[in-house]
Amino acid sequence: MELAHGLLLNEEVCSQLSEHQKAEFVFEWLRFLKKLLIAADRADLKEKQKKLVEQLTALLNSSPGPPTRRLIAKNLGVLYSVGDTFSVYQTVDKCNEIIRSKDDSPSYLPTKL
């Protein structure tokens, strides 16, 4: 799990894991990221913020469970409060698109944003 300890999600390692291991890996990374964002160097954070926002919003599209959604939301909040807020409206628009694209059929009921 030490591979999950970085500012950006290690997508190469994540793609090689099974679904269960991937969910655990992502959750561990999100927990570590929450602590790292507060202590991160602002210059390093600004450099990687665009990629980090892309990774976090992509995780929202994968319909994660409630604990993972909470961590994603907290990380986005901390990221925008510590880093630049230039793309916050784009992120909100992406979240609105996800909400609009979800179907209310019984197959989609367990997936919420």
PDB file of C-alpha atoms in Angstrom:
ATOM      1  CA  MET A   1       0.000   0.000   0.000  1.00  0.00           C
ATOM      2  CA  GLU A   2       2.967   2.338   0.123  1.00  0.00           C
ATOM      3  CA  LEU A   3       2.436   2.742  -3.640  1.00  0.00           C
ATOM      4  CA  ALA A   4      -0.781   4.601  -2.745  1.00  0.00           C
ATOM      5  CA  HIS A   5       1.185   7.294  -0.919  1.00  0.00           C
ATOM      6  CA  GLY A   6       1.584  10.041  -3.471  1.00  0.00           C
ATOM      7  CA  LEU A   7      -0.054  13.277  -4.517  1.00  0.00           C
ATOM      8  CA  LEU A   8      -1.359  11.679  -7.713  1.00  0.00           C
ATOM      9  CA  LEU A   9      -3.069   8.309  -8.035  1.00  0.00           C
ATOM     10  CA  ASN A  10      -0.663   5.720  -9.420  1.00  0.00           C
ATOM     11  CA  GLU A  11      -2.842   4.673 -12.358  1.00  0.00           C
ATOM     12  CA  GLU A  12      -0.333   2.132 -13.636  1.00  0.00           C
ATOM     13  CA  VAL A  13      -0.428   0.122 -10.416  1.00  0.00           C
ATOM     14  CA  CYS A  14      -4.171   0.647 -10.043  1.00  0.00           C
ATOM     15  CA  SER A  15      -4.908  -0.789 -13.496  1.00  0.00           C
ATOM     16  CA  GLN A  16      -3.106  -4.026 -12.626  1.00  0.00           C
ATOM     17  CA  LEU A  17      -5.248  -4.727  -9.547  1.00  0.00           C
ATOM     18  CA  SER A  18      -8.489  -6.682  -9.283  1.00  0.00           C
ATOM     19  CA  GLU A  19     -11.721  -4.756  -8.616  1.00  0.00           C
ATOM     20  CA  HIS A  20     -11.613  -5.426  -4.872  1.00  0.00           C
ATOM     21  CA  GLN A  21      -7.926  -4.533  -4.600  1.00  0.00           C
ATOM     22  CA  LYS A  22      -8.460  -1.450  -6.770  1.00  0.00           C
ATOM     23  CA  ALA A  23     -11.220  -0.168  -4.470  1.00  0.00           C
ATOM     24  CA  GLU A  24      -9.006  -0.712  -1.432  1.00  0.00           C
ATOM     25  CA  PHE A  25      -6.029   0.923  -3.154  1.00  0.00           C
ATOM     26  CA  VAL A  26      -8.073   3.992  -4.146  1.00  0.00           C
ATOM     27  CA  PHE A  27      -9.553   4.307  -0.658  1.00  0.00           C
ATOM     28  CA  GLU A  28      -6.093   4.143   0.927  1.00  0.00           C
ATOM     29  CA  TRP A  29      -4.805   6.761  -1.514  1.00  0.00           C
ATOM     30  CA  LEU A  30      -7.734   9.067  -0.738  1.00  0.00           C
ATOM     31  CA  ARG A  31      -7.114   8.738   3.003  1.00  0.00           C
ATOM     32  CA  PHE A  32      -3.437   9.573   2.538  1.00  0.00           C
ATOM     33  CA  LEU A  33      -4.231  12.408   0.106  1.00  0.00           C
ATOM     34  CA  LYS A  34      -6.478  14.058   2.690  1.00  0.00           C
ATOM     35  CA  LYS A  35      -3.493  14.381   5.033  1.00  0.00           C
ATOM     36  CA  LEU A  36      -1.020  15.238   2.281  1.00  0.00           C
ATOM     37  CA  LEU A  37      -3.024  18.110   0.787  1.00  0.00           C
ATOM     38  CA  ILE A  38      -2.893  20.078   4.018  1.00  0.00           C
ATOM     39  CA  ALA A  39       0.893  19.779   4.272  1.00  0.00           C
ATOM     40  CA  ALA A  40       1.737  19.910   0.548  1.00  0.00           C
ATOM     41  CA  ASP A  41       3.937  22.554  -1.004  1.00  0.00           C
ATOM     42  CA  ARG A  42       1.727  25.084  -2.783  1.00  0.00           C
ATOM     43  CA  ALA A  43       3.935  25.221  -5.882  1.00  0.00           C
ATOM     44  CA  ASP A  44       3.876  21.426  -6.224  1.00  0.00           C
ATOM     45  CA  LEU A  45       0.136  21.388  -5.639  1.00  0.00           C
ATOM     46  CA  LYS A  46      -0.544  24.039  -8.282  1.00  0.00           C
ATOM     47  CA  GLU A  47       1.589  22.101 -10.756  1.00  0.00           C
ATOM     48  CA  LYS A  48      -0.358  18.882 -10.264  1.00  0.00           C
ATOM     49  CA  GLN A  49      -3.799  20.271  -9.436  1.00  0.00           C
ATOM     50  CA  LYS A  50      -5.309  19.859 -12.905  1.00  0.00           C
ATOM     51  CA  LYS A  51      -4.348  16.164 -13.103  1.00  0.00           C
ATOM     52  CA  LEU A  52      -5.491  15.602  -9.515  1.00  0.00           C
ATOM     53  CA  VAL A  53      -8.910  17.148 -10.199  1.00  0.00           C
ATOM     54  CA  GLU A  54      -9.232  14.963 -13.314  1.00  0.00           C
ATOM     55  CA  GLN A  55      -8.417  11.843 -11.277  1.00  0.00           C
ATOM     56  CA  LEU A  56     -10.873  12.725  -8.511  1.00  0.00           C
ATOM     57  CA  THR A  57     -13.734  13.470 -10.914  1.00  0.00           C
ATOM     58  CA  ALA A  58     -12.983  10.276 -12.841  1.00  0.00           C
ATOM     59  CA  LEU A  59     -13.351   8.383  -9.572  1.00  0.00           C
ATOM     60  CA  LEU A  60     -16.798   9.954  -9.145  1.00  0.00           C
ATOM     61  CA  ASN A  61     -17.813   8.550 -12.535  1.00  0.00           C
ATOM     62  CA  SER A  62     -16.977   5.026 -11.382  1.00  0.00           C
ATOM     63  CA  SER A  63     -19.863   5.074  -8.849  1.00  0.00           C
ATOM     64  CA  PRO A  64     -17.878   4.518  -5.650  1.00  0.00           C
ATOM     65  CA  GLY A  65     -19.448   3.714  -2.307  1.00  0.00           C
ATOM     66  CA  PRO A  66     -20.428   6.304   0.304  1.00  0.00           C
ATOM     67  CA  PRO A  67     -17.115   6.325   2.243  1.00  0.00           C
ATOM     68  CA  THR A  68     -15.135   6.842  -0.959  1.00  0.00           C
ATOM     69  CA  ARG A  69     -17.505   9.582  -2.146  1.00  0.00           C
ATOM     70  CA  ARG A  70     -17.067  11.394   1.167  1.00  0.00           C
ATOM     71  CA  LEU A  71     -13.279  11.232   0.863  1.00  0.00           C
ATOM     72  CA  ILE A  72     -13.405  12.482  -2.724  1.00  0.00           C
ATOM     73  CA  ALA A  73     -15.593  15.408  -1.648  1.00  0.00           C
ATOM     74  CA  LYS A  74     -13.339  16.268   1.293  1.00  0.00           C
ATOM     75  CA  ASN A  75     -10.243  16.076  -0.882  1.00  0.00           C
ATOM     76  CA  LEU A  76     -11.775  18.320  -3.534  1.00  0.00           C
ATOM     77  CA  GLY A  77     -12.764  20.807  -0.836  1.00  0.00           C
ATOM     78  CA  VAL A  78      -9.288  20.865   0.684  1.00  0.00           C
ATOM     79  CA  LEU A  79      -7.672  21.001  -2.757  1.00  0.00           C
ATOM     80  CA  TYR A  80      -9.655  24.073  -3.756  1.00  0.00           C
ATOM     81  CA  SER A  81      -9.163  25.779  -0.395  1.00  0.00           C
ATOM     82  CA  VAL A  82      -5.377  25.209  -0.409  1.00  0.00           C
ATOM     83  CA  GLY A  83      -4.710  25.386  -4.146  1.00  0.00           C
ATOM     84  CA  ASP A  84      -6.128  27.473  -6.979  1.00  0.00           C
ATOM     85  CA  THR A  85      -9.866  27.837  -7.442  1.00  0.00           C
ATOM     86  CA  PHE A  86      -9.671  28.412 -11.199  1.00  0.00           C
ATOM     87  CA  SER A  87     -11.442  25.152 -12.123  1.00  0.00           C
ATOM     88  CA  VAL A  88     -13.955  24.867  -9.291  1.00  0.00           C
ATOM     89  CA  TYR A  89     -16.891  25.783 -11.553  1.00  0.00           C
ATOM     90  CA  GLN A  90     -15.839  23.193 -14.136  1.00  0.00           C
ATOM     91  CA  THR A  91     -15.762  20.565 -11.377  1.00  0.00           C
ATOM     92  CA  VAL A  92     -19.232  21.575 -10.183  1.00  0.00           C
ATOM     93  CA  ASP A  93     -20.474  21.351 -13.784  1.00  0.00           C
ATOM     94  CA  LYS A  94     -19.009  17.835 -14.078  1.00  0.00           C
ATOM     95  CA  CYS A  95     -20.789  16.820 -10.889  1.00  0.00           C
ATOM     96  CA  ASN A  96     -24.053  18.225 -12.238  1.00  0.00           C
ATOM     97  CA  GLU A  97     -23.543  16.267 -15.468  1.00  0.00           C
ATOM     98  CA  ILE A  98     -23.018  13.083 -13.463  1.00  0.00           C
ATOM     99  CA  ILE A  99     -26.234  13.736 -11.540  1.00  0.00           C
ATOM    100  CA  ARG A 100     -28.195  14.431 -14.734  1.00  0.00           C
ATOM    101  CA  SER A 101     -26.828  11.357 -16.491  1.00  0.00           C
ATOM    102  CA  LYS A 102     -27.857   8.974 -13.709  1.00  0.00           C
ATOM    103  CA  ASP A 103     -31.005   7.006 -14.318  1.00  0.00           C
ATOM    104  CA  ASP A 104     -33.653   6.569 -11.598  1.00  0.00           C
ATOM    105  CA  SER A 105     -34.218   2.947 -12.539  1.00  0.00           C
ATOM    106  CA  PRO A 106     -33.684   0.301  -9.835  1.00  0.00           C
ATOM    107  CA  SER A 107     -30.282  -0.621 -11.260  1.00  0.00           C
ATOM    108  CA  TYR A 108     -28.957   2.899 -10.557  1.00  0.00           C
ATOM    109  CA  LEU A 109     -30.585   3.463  -7.152  1.00  0.00           C
ATOM    110  CA  PRO A 110     -27.516   2.368  -5.152  1.00  0.00           C
ATOM    111  CA  THR A 111     -25.266   4.813  -7.009  1.00  0.00           C
ATOM    112  CA  LYS A 112     -25.520   8.367  -5.751  1.00  0.00           C
ATOM    113  CA  LEU A 113     -23.330  11.386  -6.010  1.00  0.00           C
TER     114      LEU A 113
END
